[in-house]
Tab-separated table of C-alpha atoms in Angstrom:
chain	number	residue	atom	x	y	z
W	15	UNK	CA	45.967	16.199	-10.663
W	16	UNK	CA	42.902	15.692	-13.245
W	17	UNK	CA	39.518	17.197	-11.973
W	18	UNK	CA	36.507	15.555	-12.394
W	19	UNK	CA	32.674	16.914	-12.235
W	20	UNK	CA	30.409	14.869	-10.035
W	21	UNK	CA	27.350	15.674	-8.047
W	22	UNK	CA	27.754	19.329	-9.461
W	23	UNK	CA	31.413	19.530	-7.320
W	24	UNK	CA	35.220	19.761	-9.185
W	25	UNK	CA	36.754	16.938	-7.450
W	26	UNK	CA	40.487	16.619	-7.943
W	27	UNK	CA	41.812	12.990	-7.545
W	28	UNK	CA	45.434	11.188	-8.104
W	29	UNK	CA	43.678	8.233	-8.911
W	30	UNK	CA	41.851	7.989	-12.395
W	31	UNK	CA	38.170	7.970	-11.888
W	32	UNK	CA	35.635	7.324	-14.522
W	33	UNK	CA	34.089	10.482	-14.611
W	34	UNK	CA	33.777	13.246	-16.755
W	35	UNK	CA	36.296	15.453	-16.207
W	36	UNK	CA	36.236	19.112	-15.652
W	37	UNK	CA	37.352	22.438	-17.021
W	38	UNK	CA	36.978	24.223	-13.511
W	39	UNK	CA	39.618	25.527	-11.269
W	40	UNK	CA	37.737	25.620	-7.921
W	41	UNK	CA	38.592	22.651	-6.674
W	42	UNK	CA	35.306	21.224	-3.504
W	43	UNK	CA	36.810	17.796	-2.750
W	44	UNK	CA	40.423	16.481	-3.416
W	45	UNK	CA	41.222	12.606	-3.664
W	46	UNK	CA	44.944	11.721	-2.838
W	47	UNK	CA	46.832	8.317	-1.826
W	48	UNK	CA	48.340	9.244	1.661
W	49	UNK	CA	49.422	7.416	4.765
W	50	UNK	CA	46.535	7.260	7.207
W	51	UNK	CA	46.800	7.322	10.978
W	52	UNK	CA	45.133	8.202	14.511
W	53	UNK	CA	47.007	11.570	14.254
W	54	UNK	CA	44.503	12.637	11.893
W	55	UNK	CA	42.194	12.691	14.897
W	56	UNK	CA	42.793	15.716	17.773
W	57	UNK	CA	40.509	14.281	20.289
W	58	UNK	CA	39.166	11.191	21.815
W	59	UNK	CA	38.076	8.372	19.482
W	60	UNK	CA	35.248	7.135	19.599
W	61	UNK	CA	34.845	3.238	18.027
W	62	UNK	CA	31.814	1.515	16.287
W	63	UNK	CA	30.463	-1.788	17.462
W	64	UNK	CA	31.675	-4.751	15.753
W	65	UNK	CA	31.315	-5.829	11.939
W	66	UNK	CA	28.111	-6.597	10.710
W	67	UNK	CA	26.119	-6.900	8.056
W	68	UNK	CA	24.918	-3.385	8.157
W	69	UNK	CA	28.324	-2.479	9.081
W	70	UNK	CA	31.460	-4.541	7.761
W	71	UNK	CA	34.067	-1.700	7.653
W	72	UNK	CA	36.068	-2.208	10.709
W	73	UNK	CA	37.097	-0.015	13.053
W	74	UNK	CA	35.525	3.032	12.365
W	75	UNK	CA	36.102	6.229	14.221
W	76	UNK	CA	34.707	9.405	14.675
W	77	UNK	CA	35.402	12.932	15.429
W	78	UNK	CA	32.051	15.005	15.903
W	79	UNK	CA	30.569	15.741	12.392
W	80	UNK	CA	33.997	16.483	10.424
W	81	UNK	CA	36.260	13.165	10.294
W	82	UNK	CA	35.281	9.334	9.775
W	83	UNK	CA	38.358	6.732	9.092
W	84	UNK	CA	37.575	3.238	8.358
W	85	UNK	CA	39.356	0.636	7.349
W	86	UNK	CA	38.549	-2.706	4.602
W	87	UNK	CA	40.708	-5.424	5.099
W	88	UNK	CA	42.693	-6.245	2.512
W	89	UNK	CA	42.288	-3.537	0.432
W	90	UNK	CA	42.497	0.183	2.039
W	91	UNK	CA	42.273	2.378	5.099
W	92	UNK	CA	40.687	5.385	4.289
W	93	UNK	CA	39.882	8.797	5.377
W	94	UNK	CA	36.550	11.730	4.576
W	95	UNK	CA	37.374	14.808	6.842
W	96	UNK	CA	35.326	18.096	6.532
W	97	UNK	CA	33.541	17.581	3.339
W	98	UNK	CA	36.395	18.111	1.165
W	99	UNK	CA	39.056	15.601	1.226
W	100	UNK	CA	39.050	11.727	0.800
W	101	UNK	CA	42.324	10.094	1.546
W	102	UNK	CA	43.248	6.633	1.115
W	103	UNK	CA	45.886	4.281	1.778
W	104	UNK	CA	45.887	0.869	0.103
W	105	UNK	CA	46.736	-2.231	1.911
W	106	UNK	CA	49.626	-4.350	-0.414
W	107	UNK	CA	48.442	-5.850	-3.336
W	108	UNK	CA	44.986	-4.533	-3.062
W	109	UNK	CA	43.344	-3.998	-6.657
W	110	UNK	CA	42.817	-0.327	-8.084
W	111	UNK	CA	38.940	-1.335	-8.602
W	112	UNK	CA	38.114	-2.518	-5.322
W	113	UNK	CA	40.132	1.154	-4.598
W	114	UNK	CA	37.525	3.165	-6.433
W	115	UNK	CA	34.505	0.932	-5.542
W	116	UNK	CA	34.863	2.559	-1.767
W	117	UNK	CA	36.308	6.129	-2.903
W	118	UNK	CA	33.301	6.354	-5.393
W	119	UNK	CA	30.450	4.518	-2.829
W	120	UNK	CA	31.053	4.983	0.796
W	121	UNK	CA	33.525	7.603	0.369
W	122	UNK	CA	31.732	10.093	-1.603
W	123	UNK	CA	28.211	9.411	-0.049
W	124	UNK	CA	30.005	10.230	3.353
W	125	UNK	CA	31.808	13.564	1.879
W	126	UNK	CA	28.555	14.244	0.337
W	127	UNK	CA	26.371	13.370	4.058
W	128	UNK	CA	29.336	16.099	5.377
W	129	UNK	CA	28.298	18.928	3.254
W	130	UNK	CA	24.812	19.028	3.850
W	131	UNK	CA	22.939	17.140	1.326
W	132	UNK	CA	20.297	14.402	1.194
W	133	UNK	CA	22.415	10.625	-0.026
W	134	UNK	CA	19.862	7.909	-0.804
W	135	UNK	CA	20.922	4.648	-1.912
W	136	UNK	CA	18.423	4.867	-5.103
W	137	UNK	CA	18.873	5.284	-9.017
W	138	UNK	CA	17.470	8.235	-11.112
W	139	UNK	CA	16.830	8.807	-14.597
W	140	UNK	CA	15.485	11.698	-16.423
W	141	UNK	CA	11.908	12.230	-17.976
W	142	UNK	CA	10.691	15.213	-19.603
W	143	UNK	CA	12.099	18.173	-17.505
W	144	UNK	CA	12.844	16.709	-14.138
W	145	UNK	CA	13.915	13.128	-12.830
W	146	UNK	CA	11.940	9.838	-10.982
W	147	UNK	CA	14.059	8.672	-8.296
W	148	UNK	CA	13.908	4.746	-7.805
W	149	UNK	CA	15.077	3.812	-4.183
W	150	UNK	CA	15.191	0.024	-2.314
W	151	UNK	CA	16.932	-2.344	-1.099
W	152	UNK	CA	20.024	-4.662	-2.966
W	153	UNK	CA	18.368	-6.888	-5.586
W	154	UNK	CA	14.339	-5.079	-5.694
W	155	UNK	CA	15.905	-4.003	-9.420
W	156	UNK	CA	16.930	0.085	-9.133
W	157	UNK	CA	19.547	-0.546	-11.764
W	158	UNK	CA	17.640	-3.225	-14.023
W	159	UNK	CA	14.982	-1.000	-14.002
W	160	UNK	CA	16.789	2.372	-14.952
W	161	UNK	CA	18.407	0.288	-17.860
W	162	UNK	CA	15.228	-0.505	-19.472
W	163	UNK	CA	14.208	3.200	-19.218
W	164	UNK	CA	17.499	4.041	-20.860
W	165	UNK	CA	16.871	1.547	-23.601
W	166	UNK	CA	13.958	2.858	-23.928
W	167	UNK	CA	15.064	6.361	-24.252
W	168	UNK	CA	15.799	8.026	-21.363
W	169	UNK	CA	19.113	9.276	-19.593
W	170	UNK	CA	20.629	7.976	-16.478
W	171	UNK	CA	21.186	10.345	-14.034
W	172	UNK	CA	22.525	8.306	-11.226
W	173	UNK	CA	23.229	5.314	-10.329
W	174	UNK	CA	23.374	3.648	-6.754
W	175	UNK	CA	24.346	6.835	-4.947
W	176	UNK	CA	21.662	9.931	-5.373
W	177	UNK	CA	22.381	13.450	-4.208
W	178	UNK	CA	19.884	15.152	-3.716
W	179	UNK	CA	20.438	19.710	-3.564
W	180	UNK	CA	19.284	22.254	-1.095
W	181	UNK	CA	17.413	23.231	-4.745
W	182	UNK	CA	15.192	19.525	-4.380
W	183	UNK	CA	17.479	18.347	-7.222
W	184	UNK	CA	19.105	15.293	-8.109
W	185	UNK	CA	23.000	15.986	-9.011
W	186	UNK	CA	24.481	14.017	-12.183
W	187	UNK	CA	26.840	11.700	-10.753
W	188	UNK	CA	29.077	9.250	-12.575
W	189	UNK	CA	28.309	8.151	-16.302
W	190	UNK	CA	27.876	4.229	-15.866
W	191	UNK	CA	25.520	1.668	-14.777
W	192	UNK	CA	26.254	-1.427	-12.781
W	193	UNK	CA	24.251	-4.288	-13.671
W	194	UNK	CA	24.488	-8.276	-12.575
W	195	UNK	CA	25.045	-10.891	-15.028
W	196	UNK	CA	21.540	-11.885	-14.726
W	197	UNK	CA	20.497	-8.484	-15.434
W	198	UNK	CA	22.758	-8.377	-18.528
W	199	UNK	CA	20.937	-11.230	-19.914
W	200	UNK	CA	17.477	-10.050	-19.364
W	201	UNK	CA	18.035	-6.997	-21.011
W	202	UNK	CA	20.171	-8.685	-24.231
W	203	UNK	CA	23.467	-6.134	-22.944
W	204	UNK	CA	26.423	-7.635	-24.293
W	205	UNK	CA	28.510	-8.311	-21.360
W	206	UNK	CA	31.989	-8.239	-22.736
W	207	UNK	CA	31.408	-4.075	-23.202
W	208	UNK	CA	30.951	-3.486	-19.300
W	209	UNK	CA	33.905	-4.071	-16.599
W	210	UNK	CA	33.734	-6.644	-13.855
W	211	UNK	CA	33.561	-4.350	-11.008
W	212	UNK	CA	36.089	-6.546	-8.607
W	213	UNK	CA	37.294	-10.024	-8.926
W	214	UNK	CA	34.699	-11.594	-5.713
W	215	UNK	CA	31.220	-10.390	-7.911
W	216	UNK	CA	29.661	-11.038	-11.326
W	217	UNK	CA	28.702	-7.467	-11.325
W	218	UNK	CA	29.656	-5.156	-14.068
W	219	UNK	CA	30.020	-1.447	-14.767
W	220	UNK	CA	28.923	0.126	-18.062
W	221	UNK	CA	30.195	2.898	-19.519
W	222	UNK	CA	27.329	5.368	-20.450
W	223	UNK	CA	28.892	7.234	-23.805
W	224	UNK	CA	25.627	8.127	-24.703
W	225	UNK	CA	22.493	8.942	-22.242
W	226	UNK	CA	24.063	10.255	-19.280
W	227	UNK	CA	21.928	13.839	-18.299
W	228	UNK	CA	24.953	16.136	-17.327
W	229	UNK	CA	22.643	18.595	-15.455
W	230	UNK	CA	20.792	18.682	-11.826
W	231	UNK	CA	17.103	17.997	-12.261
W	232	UNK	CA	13.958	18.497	-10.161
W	233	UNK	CA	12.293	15.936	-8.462
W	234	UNK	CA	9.125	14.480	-10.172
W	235	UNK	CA	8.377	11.158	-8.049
W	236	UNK	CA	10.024	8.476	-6.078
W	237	UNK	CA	8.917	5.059	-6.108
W	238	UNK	CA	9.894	2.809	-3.436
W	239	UNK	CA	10.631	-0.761	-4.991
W	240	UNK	CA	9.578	-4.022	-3.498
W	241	UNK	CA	8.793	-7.591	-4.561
W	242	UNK	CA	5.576	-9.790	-3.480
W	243	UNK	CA	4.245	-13.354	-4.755
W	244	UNK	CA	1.366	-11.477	-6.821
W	245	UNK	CA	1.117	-11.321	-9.902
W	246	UNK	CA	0.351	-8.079	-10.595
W	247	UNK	CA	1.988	-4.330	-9.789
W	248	UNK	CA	0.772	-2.552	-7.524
W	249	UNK	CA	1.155	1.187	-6.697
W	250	UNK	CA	0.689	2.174	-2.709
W	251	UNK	CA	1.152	5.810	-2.223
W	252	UNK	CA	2.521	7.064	1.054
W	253	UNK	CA	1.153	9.719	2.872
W	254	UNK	CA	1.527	11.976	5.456
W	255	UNK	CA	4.615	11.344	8.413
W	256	UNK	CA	4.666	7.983	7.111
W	257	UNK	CA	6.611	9.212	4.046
W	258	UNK	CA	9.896	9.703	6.223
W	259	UNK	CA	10.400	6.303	7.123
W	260	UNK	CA	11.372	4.610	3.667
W	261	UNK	CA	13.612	8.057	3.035
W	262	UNK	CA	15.278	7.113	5.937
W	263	UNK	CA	14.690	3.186	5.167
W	264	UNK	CA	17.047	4.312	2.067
W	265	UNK	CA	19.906	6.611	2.900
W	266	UNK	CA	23.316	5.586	1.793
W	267	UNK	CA	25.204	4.374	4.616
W	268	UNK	CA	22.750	5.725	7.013
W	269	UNK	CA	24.685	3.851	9.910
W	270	UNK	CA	27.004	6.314	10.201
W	271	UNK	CA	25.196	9.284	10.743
W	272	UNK	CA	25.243	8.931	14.662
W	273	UNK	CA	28.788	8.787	15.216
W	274	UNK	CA	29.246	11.993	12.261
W	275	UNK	CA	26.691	13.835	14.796
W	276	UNK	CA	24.542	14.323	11.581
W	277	UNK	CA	21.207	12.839	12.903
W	278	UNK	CA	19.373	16.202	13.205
W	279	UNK	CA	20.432	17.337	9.890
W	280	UNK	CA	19.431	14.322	8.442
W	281	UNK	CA	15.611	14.149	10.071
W	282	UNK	CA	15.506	17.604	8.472
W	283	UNK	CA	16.320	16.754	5.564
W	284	UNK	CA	14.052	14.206	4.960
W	285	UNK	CA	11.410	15.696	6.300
W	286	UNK	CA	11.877	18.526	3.661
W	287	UNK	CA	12.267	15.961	0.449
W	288	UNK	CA	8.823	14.272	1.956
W	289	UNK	CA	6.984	17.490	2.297
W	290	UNK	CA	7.576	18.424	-1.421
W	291	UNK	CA	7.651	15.378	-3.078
W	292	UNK	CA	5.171	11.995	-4.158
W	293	UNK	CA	6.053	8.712	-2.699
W	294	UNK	CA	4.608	5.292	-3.862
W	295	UNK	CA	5.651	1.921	-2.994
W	296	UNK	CA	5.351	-0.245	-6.195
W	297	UNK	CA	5.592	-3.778	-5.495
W	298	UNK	CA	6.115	-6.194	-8.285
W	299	UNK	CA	5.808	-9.646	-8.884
W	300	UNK	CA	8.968	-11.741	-7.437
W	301	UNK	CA	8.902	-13.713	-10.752
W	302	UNK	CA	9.230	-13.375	-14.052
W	303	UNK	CA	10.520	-10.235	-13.954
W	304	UNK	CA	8.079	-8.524	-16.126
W	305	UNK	CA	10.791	-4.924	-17.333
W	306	UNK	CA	8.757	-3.771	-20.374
W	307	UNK	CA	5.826	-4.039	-17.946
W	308	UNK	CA	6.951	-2.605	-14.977
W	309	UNK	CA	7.948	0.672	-17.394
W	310	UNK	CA	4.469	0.950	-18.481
W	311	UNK	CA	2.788	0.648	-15.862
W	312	UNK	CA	5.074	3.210	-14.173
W	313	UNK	CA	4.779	5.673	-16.843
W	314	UNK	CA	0.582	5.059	-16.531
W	315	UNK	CA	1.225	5.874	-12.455
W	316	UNK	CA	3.262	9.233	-13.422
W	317	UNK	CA	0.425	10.075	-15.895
W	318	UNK	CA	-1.959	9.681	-13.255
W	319	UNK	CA	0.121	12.011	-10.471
W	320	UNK	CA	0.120	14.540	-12.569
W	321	UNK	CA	-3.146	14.950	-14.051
W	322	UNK	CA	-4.277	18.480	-14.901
């Protein structure tokens, strides 16, 4: 099977992912089409409330911090067991990108929860020597807003999904960018290069041939993005114990952690990110959506934090 290099891990898959692929023979995860069941499950199962919006694989089940199985209807049961191995088992007729939407997202944030490391659902881009992570919720403008860096220069280090090392680095994860079609517009893309995700969204994924950063940089700042009805941005910077809460505001797929018995690890995680690292909540104005802005006036805030 092809290997492929994300988040610093060989991951060998049967299904083509768009990754860059890898020369290494040390295989971390593997990614195989198998037939999933309750045998893959020694003990007791324990089952997660019903769907929600929060929540709207159903059932989930757990086996203390080593297996989760969910299931999406319509489209594929799958399987994350030990931090190594994704399996998945498509329902019939399901499409090959809604497949990879979950092995890439909830899959891989899950394997990645498993083996230890810090998942936020955030983007990050390079500057200078290190990275800015951006980190909110659907629609504040994480990936609009690491597109206009990249047009204007920078490389995309992740996008959606950040890993975050036992080093305090952010791992390079996949090179593309998913953007809505309002997005597109704003920022003049042309929309026929990118790929419509799934056939239910008009959300597409872009390629990144060019400025993708291929190695694991340190931390520099993370903003926390919101929207308000002023007209003006403004940078809050959070201090103190009161940096934990939008780190764990913004893990990726946080809701599983109970059942995974990967609380603990988690608080200490974040309290470790929050001890080392500046966070500032930068509202901006619900509309227009001022980009050329919003990079300016983050690049003035950066300036500022690290002042001689």
């Amino acid at each position: 099977m092809p290997v492929y290099s994300i988040f610093g891990l060989n991951i060998e898959s049967d299904i083509q992912l768009p990754a860059i692929t890898s020369e290494g023979t040390d295989i971390q995860i593997t990614i195989r089409q198998q037939a999933i069941d309750n045998q893959l499950f020694n003990n007791e199962l324990i089952k997660s409330s019903q769907p929600s919006n929060n929540n709207p694989y159903i059932p989930v089940s757990y086996q203390q911090n080593n297996e989760l199985w969910f299931c999406v209807e319509n489209i594929a049961s799958f399987y994350v067991g030990y931090g190594n191995l994704i399996l998945y088992q498509p329902e019939e007729g399901a499409e090959q990108q809604d497949i990879l939407l979950y092995l890439l997202g909830t899959c891989l944030g899950i394997i990645m929860h498993q083996r230890g490391s810090l998942v936020l659902h955030a983007n990050a881009i390079q500057v200078e020597d290190g990275c800015i992570i951006f980190m909110g919720k659907s629609g504040q403008g994480k990936s609009t807003l690491a597109a206009g860096f990249l047009q204007a220069g920078c490389s995309i280090l992740t996008d959606d999904l950040t890993v975050i090392n036992h080093n305090m680095q952010v791992e390079p994860a996949i090179p593309q960018l998913k953007l809505w079609d309002d997005s597109i517009k704003r920022l003049g893309i042309k929309q026929e290069n990118g790929k419509r995700i799934n056939l239910h969204q008009t959300k597409f994924n872009f390629s990144l041939s060019t400025g993708f950063c291929k190695q694991a940089l340190p931390i520099r700042a993370i903003y926390e993005l919101n929207v308000h009805q002023e007209n003006t941005f403004k940078f809050e910077r959070i201090f103190g114990m009161k940096k934990f809460i939008p780190l764990r505001c913004h893990t990726y797929r946080k809701f599983y952690l109970a059942g995974l018995g990967l609380t603990k690890q988690h608080l200490k995680l974040c309290a470790n990110l929050a001890a080392q690292v500046n966070i500032t909540r930068l509202s901006r104005p619900a509309k227009p959506f001022m980009l050329n802005e919003m990079i300016q006036a983050i690049k003035q805030d950066l300036a500022q934090q690290f002042v001689a």
